[in-house]
């Protein structure tokens, strides 16, 4: 999977992510599972001060 990260200076940096699985599924379904997992991970991280 290729994703793009934007730096503080506005530069775009493509990043490659590799996944290893024994699941037999379509690529679209696998991508959906990966995105669901990372959305949970991102919610767990502290995002700054709330006021």
MMTF fields as JSON, N, C-alpha, C and O atoms, coordinates in Angstrom:
{
  "mmtfVersion": "1.0.0",
  "mmtfProducer": "UNKNOWN",
  "numBonds": 203,
  "numAtoms": 204,
  "numGroups": 51,
  "numChains": 1,
  "numModels": 1,
  "chainsPerModel": [1],
  "groupsPerChain": [51],
  "chainIdList": ["A"],
  "bondAtomList": [4, 2, 8, 6, 12, 10, 16, 14, 20, 18, 24, 22, 28, 26, 32, 30, 36, 34, 40, 38, 44, 42, 48, 46, 52, 50, 56, 54, 60, 58, 64, 62, 68, 66, 72, 70, 76, 74, 80, 78, 84, 82, 88, 86, 92, 90, 96, 94, 100, 98, 104, 102, 108, 106, 112, 110, 116, 114, 120, 118, 124, 122, 128, 126, 132, 130, 136, 134, 140, 138, 144, 142, 148, 146, 152, 150, 156, 154, 160, 158, 164, 162, 168, 166, 172, 170, 176, 174, 180, 178, 184, 182, 188, 186, 192, 190, 196, 194, 200, 198],
  "bondOrderList": [1, 1, 1, 1, 1, 1, 1, 1, 1, 1, 1, 1, 1, 1, 1, 1, 1, 1, 1, 1, 1, 1, 1, 1, 1, 1, 1, 1, 1, 1, 1, 1, 1, 1, 1, 1, 1, 1, 1, 1, 1, 1, 1, 1, 1, 1, 1, 1, 1, 1],
  "groupList": [{"groupName": "UNK", "atomNameList": ["N", "CA", "C", "O"], "elementList": ["N", "C", "C", "O"], "formalChargeList": [0, 0, 0, 0], "bondAtomList": [1, 0, 2, 1, 3, 2], "bondOrderList": [1, 1, 2], "singleLetterCode": "X", "chemCompType": "L-PEPTIDE LINKING"}],
  "groupTypeList": [0, 0, 0, 0, 0, 0, 0, 0, 0, 0, 0, 0, 0, 0, 0, 0, 0, 0, 0, 0, 0, 0, 0, 0, 0, 0, 0, 0, 0, 0, 0, 0, 0, 0, 0, 0, 0, 0, 0, 0, 0, 0, 0, 0, 0, 0, 0, 0, 0, 0, 0],
  "groupIdList": [1, 2, 3, 4, 5, 6, 7, 8, 9, 10, 11, 12, 13, 14, 15, 16, 17, 18, 19, 20, 21, 22, 23, 24, 25, 26, 27, 28, 29, 30, 31, 32, 33, 34, 35, 36, 37, 38, 39, 40, 41, 42, 43, 44, 45, 46, 47, 48, 49, 50, 51],
  "secStructList": [7, 3, 3, 3, 3, 3, 7, 6, 6, 1, 7, 3, 3, 3, 3, 3, 7, 7, 7, 7, 7, 7, 7, 7, 7, 7, 2, 2, 2, 2, 2, 2, 2, 2, 2, 2, 2, 2, 2, 2, 2, 2, 2, 2, 1, 7, 7, 7, 7, 7, 7],
  "xCoordList": [0.851, 0.0, 0.902, 1.896, 0.572, 1.323, 0.458, -0.697, 1.025, 0.314, 1.2, 2.407, 0.59, 1.331, 1.216, 0.119, 2.35, 2.402, 2.822, 3.724, 2.161, 2.509, 3.29, 2.832, 4.481, 5.337, 4.86, 3.967, 5.461, 5.106, 5.369, 4.69, 6.337, 6.676, 5.843, 6.025, 4.94, 4.054, 4.561, 3.928, 5.694, 6.213, 5.449, 5.082, 5.216, 4.554, 5.59, 6.487, 5.454, 6.401, 5.624, 4.852, 5.818, 5.151, 5.83, 7.054, 5.025, 5.55, 4.909, 3.713, 5.727, 5.235, 5.04, 5.9, 3.91, 3.596, 3.373, 2.64, 3.994, 3.882, 3.16, 3.395, 2.287, 1.516, 1.634, 1.622, 1.747, 1.839, 0.641, 0.383, -0.083, -1.26, -1.47, -1.002, -2.167, -2.538, -4.013, -4.551, -4.66, -6.082, -6.258, -5.472, -7.287, -7.63, -8.835, -9.975, -8.569, -9.622, -9.246, -8.11, -10.197, -9.935, -9.113, -9.212, -8.307, -7.486, -8.318, -7.886, -9.506, -10.356, -10.791, -10.826, -11.122, -11.54, -10.361, -10.529, -9.192, -8.004, -7.671, -7.332, -7.764, -7.51, -8.507, -8.128, -9.77, -10.783, -10.423, -10.553, -9.973, -9.565, -8.375, -8.339, -7.411, -6.225, -6.628, -6.16, -7.483, -7.917, -8.704, -8.551, -9.535, -10.286, -9.325, -9.496, -8.329, -7.352, -6.623, -6.479, -6.165, -5.413, -6.301, -5.809, -7.576, -8.451, -8.578, -8.643, -8.614, -8.653, -7.338, -7.341, -6.219, -4.904, -4.784, -4.286, -5.235, -5.117, -5.985, -5.618, -7.117, -7.973, -7.327, -7.627, -6.465, -5.833, -4.739, -4.403, -4.183, -3.071, -3.582, -4.639, -2.794, -3.144, -3.011, -2.008, -3.987, -3.994, -3.783, -3.917, -3.469, -3.243, -4.233, -5.001, -4.2, -5.03, -6.409, -6.541, -7.418, -8.787, -9.214, -8.919, -9.893, -10.354, -11.824, -12.4],
  "yCoordList": [-1.15, 0.0, 1.219, 1.254, 2.208, 3.452, 4.551, 4.73, 5.286, 6.423, 7.651, 7.542, 8.812, 10.062, 10.832, 11.024, 11.267, 12.059, 13.468, 13.656, 14.466, 15.861, 16.371, 16.268, 16.924, 17.428, 18.808, 19.399, 19.307, 20.639, 21.731, 22.757, 21.516, 22.499, 22.323, 23.059, 21.362, 21.171, 20.204, 20.043, 19.555, 18.582, 17.265, 16.85, 16.626, 15.334, 14.226, 14.251, 13.251, 12.137, 10.829, 10.449, 10.141, 8.841, 7.793, 7.781, 6.919, 5.846, 4.531, 4.46, 3.503, 2.161, 1.377, 1.389, 0.702, -0.142, -1.555, -1.761, -2.506, -3.899, -4.697, -4.497, -5.595, -6.415, -7.865, -8.181, -8.726, -10.153, -10.83, -10.627, -11.625, -12.279, -13.627, -13.859, -14.49, -15.771, -15.762, -16.78, -14.61, -14.504, -14.604, -14.053, -15.307, -15.374, -14.485, -14.886, -13.283, -12.304, -11.387, -11.397, -10.609, -9.65, -8.488, -8.172, -7.847, -6.711, -5.594, -4.972, -5.336, -4.276, -4.58, -3.688, -5.845, -6.242, -6.154, -5.73, -6.548, -6.466, -5.014, -4.701, -4.14, -2.721, -2.149, -1.344, -2.552, -2.105, -2.536, -1.75, -3.777, -4.264, -3.482, -3.15, -3.192, -2.436, -1.034, -0.55, -0.386, 0.978, 0.995, 1.917, -0.005, -0.085, -0.215, 0.442, -1.057, -1.254, 0.043, 0.392, 0.756, 1.979, 3.096, 3.969, 3.108, 4.137, 3.942, 4.919, 2.686, 2.401, 2.829, 3.474, 2.477, 2.854, 4.369, 4.869, 5.093, 6.552, 7.179, 8.223, 6.582, 7.111, 6.943, 7.715, 5.973, 5.714, 6.72, 6.9, 7.374, 8.298, 9.654, 10.121, 10.274, 11.591, 12.613, 12.613, 13.477, 14.445, 15.882, 16.788, 16.121, 17.495, 17.873, 17.041, 19.144, 19.616, 19.999, 20.645, 19.595, 20.008, 21.078, 20.989, 22.063, 23.159, 23.29, 24.157],
  "zCoordList": [0.0, 0.0, 0.0, 0.725, -0.795, -0.85, -0.238, -0.625, 0.72, 1.291, 1.158, 0.943, 1.286, 1.168, 2.475, 3.0, 2.993, 4.21, 3.829, 3.012, 4.428, 4.174, 5.378, 6.516, 5.117, 6.189, 6.642, 6.034, 7.703, 8.211, 7.186, 7.179, 6.333, 5.294, 4.027, 3.058, 4.03, 2.893, 1.838, 0.795, 2.09, 1.132, 1.253, 2.353, 0.136, 0.144, 0.069, -0.773, 0.964, 1.006, 0.83, 1.711, -0.29, -0.431, 0.445, 0.58, 1.036, 1.882, 1.475, 1.192, 1.453, 1.115, 2.408, 3.289, 2.512, 3.661, 3.145, 2.178, 3.777, 3.362, 4.44, 5.632, 4.021, 4.944, 4.514, 3.324, 5.486, 5.231, 5.887, 7.074, 5.126, 5.665, 4.987, 3.872, 5.667, 5.08, 4.679, 4.243, 4.831, 4.478, 2.971, 2.2, 2.572, 1.145, 0.916, 1.149, 0.461, 0.249, -0.905, -1.378, -1.341, -2.413, -1.869, -0.684, -2.704, -2.245, -1.615, -0.644, -2.16, -1.631, -0.196, 0.652, 0.067, 1.418, 2.394, 3.538, 1.947, 2.79, 3.12, 4.261, 2.148, 2.371, 3.378, 4.229, 3.294, 4.243, 5.664, 6.603, 5.826, 7.147, 7.699, 8.884, 6.842, 7.26, 7.701, 8.732, 6.937, 7.281, 8.588, 9.39, 8.808, 10.064, 11.242, 12.268, 11.086, 12.155, 12.482, 13.654, 11.465, 11.711, 12.229, 12.944, 11.903, 12.459, 13.963, 14.709, 14.42, 15.859, 16.501, 17.55, 15.883, 16.417, 16.548, 17.556, 15.539, 15.564, 16.644, 17.184, 16.975, 18.036, 19.409, 20.32, 19.578, 20.868, 21.196, 22.367, 20.196, 20.428, 20.876, 20.45, 21.753, 22.251, 21.142, 20.429, 20.979, 19.876, 20.312, 19.489, 21.532, 21.973, 23.055, 23.538, 23.428, 24.527, 24.008, 22.969, 24.739, 24.398, 25.386, 26.577, 24.898, 25.763, 25.69, 26.348]
}
